PDB file of C-alpha atoms in Angstrom:
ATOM      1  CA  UNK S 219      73.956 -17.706 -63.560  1.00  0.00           C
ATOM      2  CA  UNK S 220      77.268 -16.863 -63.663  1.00  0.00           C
ATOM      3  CA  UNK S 221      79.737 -19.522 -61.792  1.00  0.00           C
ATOM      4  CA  UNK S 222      82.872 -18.901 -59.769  1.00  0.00           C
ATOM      5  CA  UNK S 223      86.261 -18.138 -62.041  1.00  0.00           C
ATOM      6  CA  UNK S 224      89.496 -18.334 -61.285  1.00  0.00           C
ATOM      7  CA  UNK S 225      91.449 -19.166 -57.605  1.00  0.00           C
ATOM      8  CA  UNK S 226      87.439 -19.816 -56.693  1.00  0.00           C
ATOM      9  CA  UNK S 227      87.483 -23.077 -58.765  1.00  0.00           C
ATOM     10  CA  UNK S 228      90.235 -24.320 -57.002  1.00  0.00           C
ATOM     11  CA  UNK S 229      89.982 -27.384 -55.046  1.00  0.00           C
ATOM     12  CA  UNK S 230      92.468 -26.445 -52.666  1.00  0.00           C
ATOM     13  CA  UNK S 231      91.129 -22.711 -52.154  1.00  0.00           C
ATOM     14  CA  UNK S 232      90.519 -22.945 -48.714  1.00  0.00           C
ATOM     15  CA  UNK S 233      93.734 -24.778 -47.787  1.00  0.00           C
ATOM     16  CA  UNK S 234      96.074 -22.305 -49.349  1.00  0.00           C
ATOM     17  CA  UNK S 235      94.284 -19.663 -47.487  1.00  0.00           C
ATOM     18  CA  UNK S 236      94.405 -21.170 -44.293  1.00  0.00           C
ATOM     19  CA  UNK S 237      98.278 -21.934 -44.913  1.00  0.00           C
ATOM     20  CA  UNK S 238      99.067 -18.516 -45.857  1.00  0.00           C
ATOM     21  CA  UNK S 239      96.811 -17.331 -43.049  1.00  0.00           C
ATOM     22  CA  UNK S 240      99.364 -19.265 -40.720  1.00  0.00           C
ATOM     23  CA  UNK S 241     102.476 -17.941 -42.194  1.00  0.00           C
ATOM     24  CA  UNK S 242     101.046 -14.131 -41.815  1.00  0.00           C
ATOM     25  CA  UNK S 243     100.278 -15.018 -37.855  1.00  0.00           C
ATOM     26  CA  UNK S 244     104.071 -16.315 -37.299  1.00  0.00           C
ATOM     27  CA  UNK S 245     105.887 -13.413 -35.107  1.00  0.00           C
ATOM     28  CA  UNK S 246     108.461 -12.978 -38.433  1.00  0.00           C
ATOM     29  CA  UNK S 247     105.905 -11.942 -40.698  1.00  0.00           C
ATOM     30  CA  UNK S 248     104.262  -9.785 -38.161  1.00  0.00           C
ATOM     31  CA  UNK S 249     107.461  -8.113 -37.742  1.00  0.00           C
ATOM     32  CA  UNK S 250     107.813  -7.077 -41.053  1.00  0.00           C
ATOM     33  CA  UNK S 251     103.969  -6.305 -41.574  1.00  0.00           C
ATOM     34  CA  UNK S 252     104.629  -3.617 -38.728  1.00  0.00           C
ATOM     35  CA  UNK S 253     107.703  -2.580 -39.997  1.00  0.00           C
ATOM     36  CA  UNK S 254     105.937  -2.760 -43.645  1.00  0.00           C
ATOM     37  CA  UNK S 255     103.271  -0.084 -41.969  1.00  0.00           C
ATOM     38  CA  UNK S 256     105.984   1.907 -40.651  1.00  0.00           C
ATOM     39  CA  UNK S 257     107.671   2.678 -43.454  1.00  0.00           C
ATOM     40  CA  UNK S 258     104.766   3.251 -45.787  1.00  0.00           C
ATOM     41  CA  UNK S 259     103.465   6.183 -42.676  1.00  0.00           C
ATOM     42  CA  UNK S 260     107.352   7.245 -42.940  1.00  0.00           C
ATOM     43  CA  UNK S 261     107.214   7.756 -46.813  1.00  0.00           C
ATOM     44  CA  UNK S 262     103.215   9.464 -46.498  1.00  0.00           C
ATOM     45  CA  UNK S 263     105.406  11.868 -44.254  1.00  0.00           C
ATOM     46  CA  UNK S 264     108.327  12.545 -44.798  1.00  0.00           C
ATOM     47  CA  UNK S 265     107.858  15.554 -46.971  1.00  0.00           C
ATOM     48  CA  UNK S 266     106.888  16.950 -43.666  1.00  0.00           C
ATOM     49  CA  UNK S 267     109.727  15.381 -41.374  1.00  0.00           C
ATOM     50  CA  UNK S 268     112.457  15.754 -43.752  1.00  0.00           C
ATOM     51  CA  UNK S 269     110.885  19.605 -44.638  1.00  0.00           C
ATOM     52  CA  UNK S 270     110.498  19.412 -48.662  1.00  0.00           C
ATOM     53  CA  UNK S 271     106.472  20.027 -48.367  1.00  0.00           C
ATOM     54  CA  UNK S 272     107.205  22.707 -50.822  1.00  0.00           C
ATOM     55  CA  UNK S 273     108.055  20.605 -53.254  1.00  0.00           C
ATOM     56  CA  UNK S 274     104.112  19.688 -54.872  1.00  0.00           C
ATOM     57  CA  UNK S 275     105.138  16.580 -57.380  1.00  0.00           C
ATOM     58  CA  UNK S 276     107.226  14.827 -54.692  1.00  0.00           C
ATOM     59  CA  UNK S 277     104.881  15.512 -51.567  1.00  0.00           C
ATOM     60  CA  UNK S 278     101.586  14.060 -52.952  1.00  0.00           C
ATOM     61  CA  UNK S 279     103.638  11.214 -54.788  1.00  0.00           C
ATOM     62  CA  UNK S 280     105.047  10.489 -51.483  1.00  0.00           C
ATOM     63  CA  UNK S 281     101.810  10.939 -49.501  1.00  0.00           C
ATOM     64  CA  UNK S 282      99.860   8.437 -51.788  1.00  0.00           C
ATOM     65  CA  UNK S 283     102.544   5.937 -52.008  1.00  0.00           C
ATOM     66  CA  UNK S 284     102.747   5.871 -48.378  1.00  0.00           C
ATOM     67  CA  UNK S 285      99.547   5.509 -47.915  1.00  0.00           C
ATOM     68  CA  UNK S 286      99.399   2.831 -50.539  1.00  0.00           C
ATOM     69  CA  UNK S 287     102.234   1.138 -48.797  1.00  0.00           C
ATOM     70  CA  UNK S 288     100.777   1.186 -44.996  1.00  0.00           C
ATOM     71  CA  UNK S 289      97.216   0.244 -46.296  1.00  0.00           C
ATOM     72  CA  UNK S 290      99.110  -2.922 -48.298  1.00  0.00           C
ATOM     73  CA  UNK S 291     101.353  -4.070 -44.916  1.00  0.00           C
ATOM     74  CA  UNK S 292      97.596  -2.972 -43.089  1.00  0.00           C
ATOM     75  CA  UNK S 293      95.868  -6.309 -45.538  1.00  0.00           C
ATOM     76  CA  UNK S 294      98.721  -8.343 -45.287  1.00  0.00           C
ATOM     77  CA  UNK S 295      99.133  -8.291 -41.696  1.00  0.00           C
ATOM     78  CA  UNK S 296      94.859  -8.447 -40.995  1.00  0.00           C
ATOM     79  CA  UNK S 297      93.721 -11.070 -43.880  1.00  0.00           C
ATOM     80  CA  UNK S 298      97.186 -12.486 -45.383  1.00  0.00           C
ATOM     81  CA  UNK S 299      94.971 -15.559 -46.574  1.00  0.00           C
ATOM     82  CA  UNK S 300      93.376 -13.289 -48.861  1.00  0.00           C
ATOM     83  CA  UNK S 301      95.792 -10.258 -49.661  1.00  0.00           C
ATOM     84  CA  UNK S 302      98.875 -12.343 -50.454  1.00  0.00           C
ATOM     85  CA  UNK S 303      98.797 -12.372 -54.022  1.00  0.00           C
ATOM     86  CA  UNK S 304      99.164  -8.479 -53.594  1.00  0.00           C
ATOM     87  CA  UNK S 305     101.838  -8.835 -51.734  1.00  0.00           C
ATOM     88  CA  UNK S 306     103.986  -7.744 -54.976  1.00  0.00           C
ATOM     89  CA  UNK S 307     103.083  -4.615 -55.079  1.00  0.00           C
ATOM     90  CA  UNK S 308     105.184  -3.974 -52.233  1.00  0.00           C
ATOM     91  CA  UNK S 309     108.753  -4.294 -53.992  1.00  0.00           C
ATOM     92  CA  UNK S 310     107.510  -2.850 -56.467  1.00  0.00           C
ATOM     93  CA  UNK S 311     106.309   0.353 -54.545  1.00  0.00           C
ATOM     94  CA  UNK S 312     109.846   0.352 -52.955  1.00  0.00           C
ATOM     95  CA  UNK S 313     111.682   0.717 -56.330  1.00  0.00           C
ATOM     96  CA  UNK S 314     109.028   3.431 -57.393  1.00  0.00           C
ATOM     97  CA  UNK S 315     110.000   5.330 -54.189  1.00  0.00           C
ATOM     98  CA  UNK S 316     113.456   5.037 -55.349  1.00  0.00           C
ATOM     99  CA  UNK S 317     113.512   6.009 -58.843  1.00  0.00           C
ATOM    100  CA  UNK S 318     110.258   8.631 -58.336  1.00  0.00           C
ATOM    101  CA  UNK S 319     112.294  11.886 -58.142  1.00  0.00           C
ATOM    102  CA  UNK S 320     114.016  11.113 -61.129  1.00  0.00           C
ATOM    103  CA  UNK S 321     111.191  10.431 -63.148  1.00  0.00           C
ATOM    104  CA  UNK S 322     108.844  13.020 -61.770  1.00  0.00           C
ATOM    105  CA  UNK S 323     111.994  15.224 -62.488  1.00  0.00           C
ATOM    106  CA  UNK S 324     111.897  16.386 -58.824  1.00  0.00           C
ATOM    107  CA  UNK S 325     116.151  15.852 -59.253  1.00  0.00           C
ATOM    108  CA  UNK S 326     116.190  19.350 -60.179  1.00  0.00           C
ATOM    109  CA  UNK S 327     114.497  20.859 -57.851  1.00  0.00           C
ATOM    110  CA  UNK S 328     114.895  18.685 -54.922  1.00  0.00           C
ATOM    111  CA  UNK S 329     118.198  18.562 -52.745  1.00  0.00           C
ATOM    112  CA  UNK S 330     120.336  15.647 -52.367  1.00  0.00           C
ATOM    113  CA  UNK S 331     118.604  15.027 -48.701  1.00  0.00           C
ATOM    114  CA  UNK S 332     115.079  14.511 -50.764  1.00  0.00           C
ATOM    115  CA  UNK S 333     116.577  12.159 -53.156  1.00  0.00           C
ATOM    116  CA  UNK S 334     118.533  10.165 -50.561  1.00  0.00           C
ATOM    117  CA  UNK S 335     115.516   9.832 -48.678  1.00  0.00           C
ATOM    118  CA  UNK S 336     113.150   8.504 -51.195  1.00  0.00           C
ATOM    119  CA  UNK S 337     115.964   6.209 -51.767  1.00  0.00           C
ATOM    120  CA  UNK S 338     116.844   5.178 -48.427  1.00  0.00           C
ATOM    121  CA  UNK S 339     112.719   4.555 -47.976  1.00  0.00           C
ATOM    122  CA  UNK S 340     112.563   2.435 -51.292  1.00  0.00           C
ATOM    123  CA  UNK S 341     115.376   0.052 -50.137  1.00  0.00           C
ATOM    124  CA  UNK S 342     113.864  -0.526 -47.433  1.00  0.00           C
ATOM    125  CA  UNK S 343     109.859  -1.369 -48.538  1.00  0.00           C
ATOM    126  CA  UNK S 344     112.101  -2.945 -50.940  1.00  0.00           C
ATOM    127  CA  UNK S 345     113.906  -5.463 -48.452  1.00  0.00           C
ATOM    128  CA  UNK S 346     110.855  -5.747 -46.746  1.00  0.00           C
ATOM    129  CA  UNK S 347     108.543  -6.562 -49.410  1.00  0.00           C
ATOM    130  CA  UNK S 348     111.144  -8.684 -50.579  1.00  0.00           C
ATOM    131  CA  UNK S 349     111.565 -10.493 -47.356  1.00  0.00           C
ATOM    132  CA  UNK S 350     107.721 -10.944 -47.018  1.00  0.00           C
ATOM    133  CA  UNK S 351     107.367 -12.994 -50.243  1.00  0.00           C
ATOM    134  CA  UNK S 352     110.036 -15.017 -49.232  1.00  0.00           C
ATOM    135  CA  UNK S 353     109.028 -15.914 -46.572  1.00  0.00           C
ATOM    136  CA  UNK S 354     105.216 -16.580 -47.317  1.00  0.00           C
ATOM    137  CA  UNK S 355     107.231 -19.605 -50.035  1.00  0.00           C
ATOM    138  CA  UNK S 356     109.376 -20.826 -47.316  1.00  0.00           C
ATOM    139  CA  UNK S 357     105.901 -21.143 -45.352  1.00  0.00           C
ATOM    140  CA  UNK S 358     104.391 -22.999 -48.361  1.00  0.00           C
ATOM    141  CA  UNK S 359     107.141 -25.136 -48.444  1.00  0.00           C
ATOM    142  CA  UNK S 360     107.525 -26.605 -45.473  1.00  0.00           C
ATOM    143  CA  UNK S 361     103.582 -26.698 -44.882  1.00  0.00           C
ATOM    144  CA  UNK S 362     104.460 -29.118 -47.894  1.00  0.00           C
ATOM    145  CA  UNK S 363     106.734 -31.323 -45.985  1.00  0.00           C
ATOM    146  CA  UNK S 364     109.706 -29.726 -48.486  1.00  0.00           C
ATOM    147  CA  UNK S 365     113.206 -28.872 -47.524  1.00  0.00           C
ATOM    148  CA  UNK S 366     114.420 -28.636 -43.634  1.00  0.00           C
ATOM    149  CA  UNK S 367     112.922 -29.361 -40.533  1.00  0.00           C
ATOM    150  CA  UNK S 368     113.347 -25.596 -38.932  1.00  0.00           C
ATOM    151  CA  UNK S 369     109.567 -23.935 -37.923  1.00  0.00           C
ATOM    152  CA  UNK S 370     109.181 -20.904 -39.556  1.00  0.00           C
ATOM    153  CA  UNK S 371     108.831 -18.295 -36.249  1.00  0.00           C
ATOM    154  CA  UNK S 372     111.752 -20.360 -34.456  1.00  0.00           C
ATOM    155  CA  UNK S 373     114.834 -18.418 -35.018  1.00  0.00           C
TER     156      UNK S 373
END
């Protein structure tokens, strides 16, 4: 019989997903889930909003990273308990939006509007992503009794 490994075996498993649970259901982090969503359905389509559908490498990179991004705010905003330690990815899928034409080599046959998109898009899952790791710690933290007296959702 094989026996539970890693996070599993941990005493506290239940606690820490009940905490971060809490600090996904504060109106903050349900901001930035939504706007988290938003962006990833803006990335999926802006090859069609911005008009550079023609363009085969970019659309379907920006299509599945969209996708990937909306479906990542979708399981941090529904079960953050249990998605947070994904909650990486999203950063990380904001600087792939931003340096994706380059390395796809769309640059050369993309216009400036394409690029600055993609980039414009990536700062912001960027910020975002950023902003939702941050404050899933801050959440930790005070749940801890650390640092100042401020609720987290009282701003």
């Amino acid at each position: 019989m094989v026996g539970p490994t890693g996070l599993e075996r941990h005493p506290d498993v239940s606690e820490l997903r009940q905490t971060y649970d809490r600090a996904g259901s504060t109106a903050p982090a349900q901001v930035l889930e939504g706007l988290a969503f938003l962006a990833g359905l803006y990335l999926a389509l802006s090859p069609w909003i911005i008009g550079f559908f023609g363009f085969r490498g970019m659309t379907v990179n920006n299509l599945i990273t969209g996708l990937v991004v909306s479906a990542l705010a979708l399981g941090l905003a529904s079960a953050y308990g249990r998605t947070y330690g994904m909650g990486w990815l999203l950063p990380l899928l904001g600087v792939w939006a931003i340096v994706s034409p380059f390395v796809l080599r769309a640059g050369r046959e993309a216009t400036a509007t394409t690029i600055w998109n993609n980039v414009a898009i990536g700062i912001v899952t960027l910020a975002l992503g950023a902003a939702a790791l941050a404050m899933a710690q801050v959440y930790r933290r005070h749940e801890r009794g650390e640092g100042s007296t401020r609720r987290l959702g009282n701003w």
